[in-house]
């Protein structure tokens, strides 16, 4: 999909980030989000428990990526070729 090719992120990682972003949008602190992630048994991409710092950095990078993805200009191009054969 276009989203995956743009940010080179696997689907499970994208879902974790969406979950954290949704929790943050519900006014949870980074510490509270890390506790929710750990209580759900969700680990970082390096198989560690989440900390408030992990959550903050992950969300910062995720939001930056999403901002770039949404602001990328979508350029469409059409090329026409003309092939000429010459007899010698």
PDB file of C-alpha atoms in Angstrom:
ATOM      1  CA  UNK A   1       0.000   0.000   0.000  1.00  0.00           C
ATOM      2  CA  UNK A   2       1.072   3.605  -0.455  1.00  0.00           C
ATOM      3  CA  UNK A   3       1.289   4.240   3.303  1.00  0.00           C
ATOM      4  CA  UNK A   4       3.646   1.352   3.899  1.00  0.00           C
ATOM      5  CA  UNK A   5       5.904   2.164   0.982  1.00  0.00           C
ATOM      6  CA  UNK A   6       6.097   5.775   2.119  1.00  0.00           C
ATOM      7  CA  UNK A   7       7.185   5.179   5.683  1.00  0.00           C
ATOM      8  CA  UNK A   8       8.519   1.628   5.449  1.00  0.00           C
ATOM      9  CA  UNK A   9       6.631   0.434   8.509  1.00  0.00           C
ATOM     10  CA  UNK A  10       5.047  -2.969   9.084  1.00  0.00           C
ATOM     11  CA  UNK A  11       1.346  -3.145   9.876  1.00  0.00           C
ATOM     12  CA  UNK A  12       1.721  -4.239  13.534  1.00  0.00           C
ATOM     13  CA  UNK A  13       3.996  -1.303  14.307  1.00  0.00           C
ATOM     14  CA  UNK A  14       1.588   1.081  12.594  1.00  0.00           C
ATOM     15  CA  UNK A  15      -1.281  -0.324  14.706  1.00  0.00           C
ATOM     16  CA  UNK A  16       0.706   0.150  17.949  1.00  0.00           C
ATOM     17  CA  UNK A  17       1.400   3.755  17.017  1.00  0.00           C
ATOM     18  CA  UNK A  18      -2.241   4.373  16.140  1.00  0.00           C
ATOM     19  CA  UNK A  19      -3.258   2.942  19.529  1.00  0.00           C
ATOM     20  CA  UNK A  20      -0.796   5.188  21.356  1.00  0.00           C
ATOM     21  CA  UNK A  21      -1.922   8.202  19.328  1.00  0.00           C
ATOM     22  CA  UNK A  22      -5.564   7.458  20.115  1.00  0.00           C
ATOM     23  CA  UNK A  23      -4.830   7.162  23.829  1.00  0.00           C
ATOM     24  CA  UNK A  24      -2.889  10.416  23.766  1.00  0.00           C
ATOM     25  CA  UNK A  25      -5.817  12.100  22.013  1.00  0.00           C
ATOM     26  CA  UNK A  26      -7.954  10.939  24.955  1.00  0.00           C
ATOM     27  CA  UNK A  27      -5.661  13.011  27.210  1.00  0.00           C
ATOM     28  CA  UNK A  28      -3.692  10.125  28.729  1.00  0.00           C
ATOM     29  CA  UNK A  29      -0.170  11.001  29.843  1.00  0.00           C
ATOM     30  CA  UNK A  30       2.837   9.250  28.326  1.00  0.00           C
ATOM     31  CA  UNK A  31       3.258   7.316  31.581  1.00  0.00           C
ATOM     32  CA  UNK A  32      -0.387   6.184  31.500  1.00  0.00           C
ATOM     33  CA  UNK A  33      -0.042   5.119  27.867  1.00  0.00           C
ATOM     34  CA  UNK A  34       3.083   3.097  28.684  1.00  0.00           C
ATOM     35  CA  UNK A  35       1.189   1.376  31.507  1.00  0.00           C
ATOM     36  CA  UNK A  36      -1.705   0.525  29.164  1.00  0.00           C
ATOM     37  CA  UNK A  37       0.674  -0.865  26.553  1.00  0.00           C
ATOM     38  CA  UNK A  38       2.497  -2.971  29.149  1.00  0.00           C
ATOM     39  CA  UNK A  39      -0.775  -4.180  30.736  1.00  0.00           C
ATOM     40  CA  UNK A  40      -1.933  -5.309  27.285  1.00  0.00           C
ATOM     41  CA  UNK A  41       1.336  -7.208  26.819  1.00  0.00           C
ATOM     42  CA  UNK A  42       2.388  -5.037  23.896  1.00  0.00           C
ATOM     43  CA  UNK A  43       6.154  -4.635  23.666  1.00  0.00           C
ATOM     44  CA  UNK A  44       8.400  -2.248  21.774  1.00  0.00           C
ATOM     45  CA  UNK A  45       9.854  -3.288  18.404  1.00  0.00           C
ATOM     46  CA  UNK A  46      12.949  -4.384  20.362  1.00  0.00           C
ATOM     47  CA  UNK A  47      10.845  -6.597  22.691  1.00  0.00           C
ATOM     48  CA  UNK A  48      11.089  -4.344  25.750  1.00  0.00           C
ATOM     49  CA  UNK A  49       8.463  -2.866  28.030  1.00  0.00           C
ATOM     50  CA  UNK A  50       7.241   0.613  27.183  1.00  0.00           C
ATOM     51  CA  UNK A  51       8.369   3.616  29.214  1.00  0.00           C
ATOM     52  CA  UNK A  52       6.966   7.139  29.147  1.00  0.00           C
ATOM     53  CA  UNK A  53      10.042   8.173  27.153  1.00  0.00           C
ATOM     54  CA  UNK A  54       9.475   5.388  24.570  1.00  0.00           C
ATOM     55  CA  UNK A  55       5.902   6.530  24.100  1.00  0.00           C
ATOM     56  CA  UNK A  56       6.804  10.204  23.798  1.00  0.00           C
ATOM     57  CA  UNK A  57       9.551   9.566  21.219  1.00  0.00           C
ATOM     58  CA  UNK A  58       7.470   7.058  19.270  1.00  0.00           C
ATOM     59  CA  UNK A  59       4.556   9.468  19.022  1.00  0.00           C
ATOM     60  CA  UNK A  60       6.813  12.359  18.074  1.00  0.00           C
ATOM     61  CA  UNK A  61       8.307  10.356  15.194  1.00  0.00           C
ATOM     62  CA  UNK A  62       4.930   8.926  14.170  1.00  0.00           C
ATOM     63  CA  UNK A  63       3.312  12.370  13.997  1.00  0.00           C
ATOM     64  CA  UNK A  64       6.253  13.734  12.040  1.00  0.00           C
ATOM     65  CA  UNK A  65       5.978  10.843   9.541  1.00  0.00           C
ATOM     66  CA  UNK A  66       2.230  11.298   9.237  1.00  0.00           C
ATOM     67  CA  UNK A  67       2.688  15.021   8.655  1.00  0.00           C
ATOM     68  CA  UNK A  68       5.165  14.335   5.847  1.00  0.00           C
ATOM     69  CA  UNK A  69       2.927  11.653   4.375  1.00  0.00           C
ATOM     70  CA  UNK A  70      -0.071  13.968   4.317  1.00  0.00           C
ATOM     71  CA  UNK A  71       1.873  16.896   2.878  1.00  0.00           C
ATOM     72  CA  UNK A  72       3.587  14.914   0.116  1.00  0.00           C
ATOM     73  CA  UNK A  73       2.515  16.257  -3.244  1.00  0.00           C
ATOM     74  CA  UNK A  74       0.868  13.637  -5.391  1.00  0.00           C
ATOM     75  CA  UNK A  75       2.404  14.028  -8.798  1.00  0.00           C
ATOM     76  CA  UNK A  76       0.917  12.281 -11.785  1.00  0.00           C
ATOM     77  CA  UNK A  77       2.802  12.067 -15.013  1.00  0.00           C
ATOM     78  CA  UNK A  78       1.978  10.804 -18.465  1.00  0.00           C
ATOM     79  CA  UNK A  79       4.644  10.090 -21.020  1.00  0.00           C
ATOM     80  CA  UNK A  80       4.138   9.544 -24.704  1.00  0.00           C
ATOM     81  CA  UNK A  81       6.677   7.783 -26.872  1.00  0.00           C
ATOM     82  CA  UNK A  82       6.874   7.785 -30.613  1.00  0.00           C
ATOM     83  CA  UNK A  83       8.851   5.021 -32.230  1.00  0.00           C
ATOM     84  CA  UNK A  84      10.104   5.579 -35.762  1.00  0.00           C
ATOM     85  CA  UNK A  85      11.580   2.884 -37.952  1.00  0.00           C
ATOM     86  CA  UNK A  86      13.918   3.899 -40.732  1.00  0.00           C
ATOM     87  CA  UNK A  87      14.796   1.625 -43.607  1.00  0.00           C
ATOM     88  CA  UNK A  88      18.370   1.679 -44.778  1.00  0.00           C
TER      89      UNK A  88
END
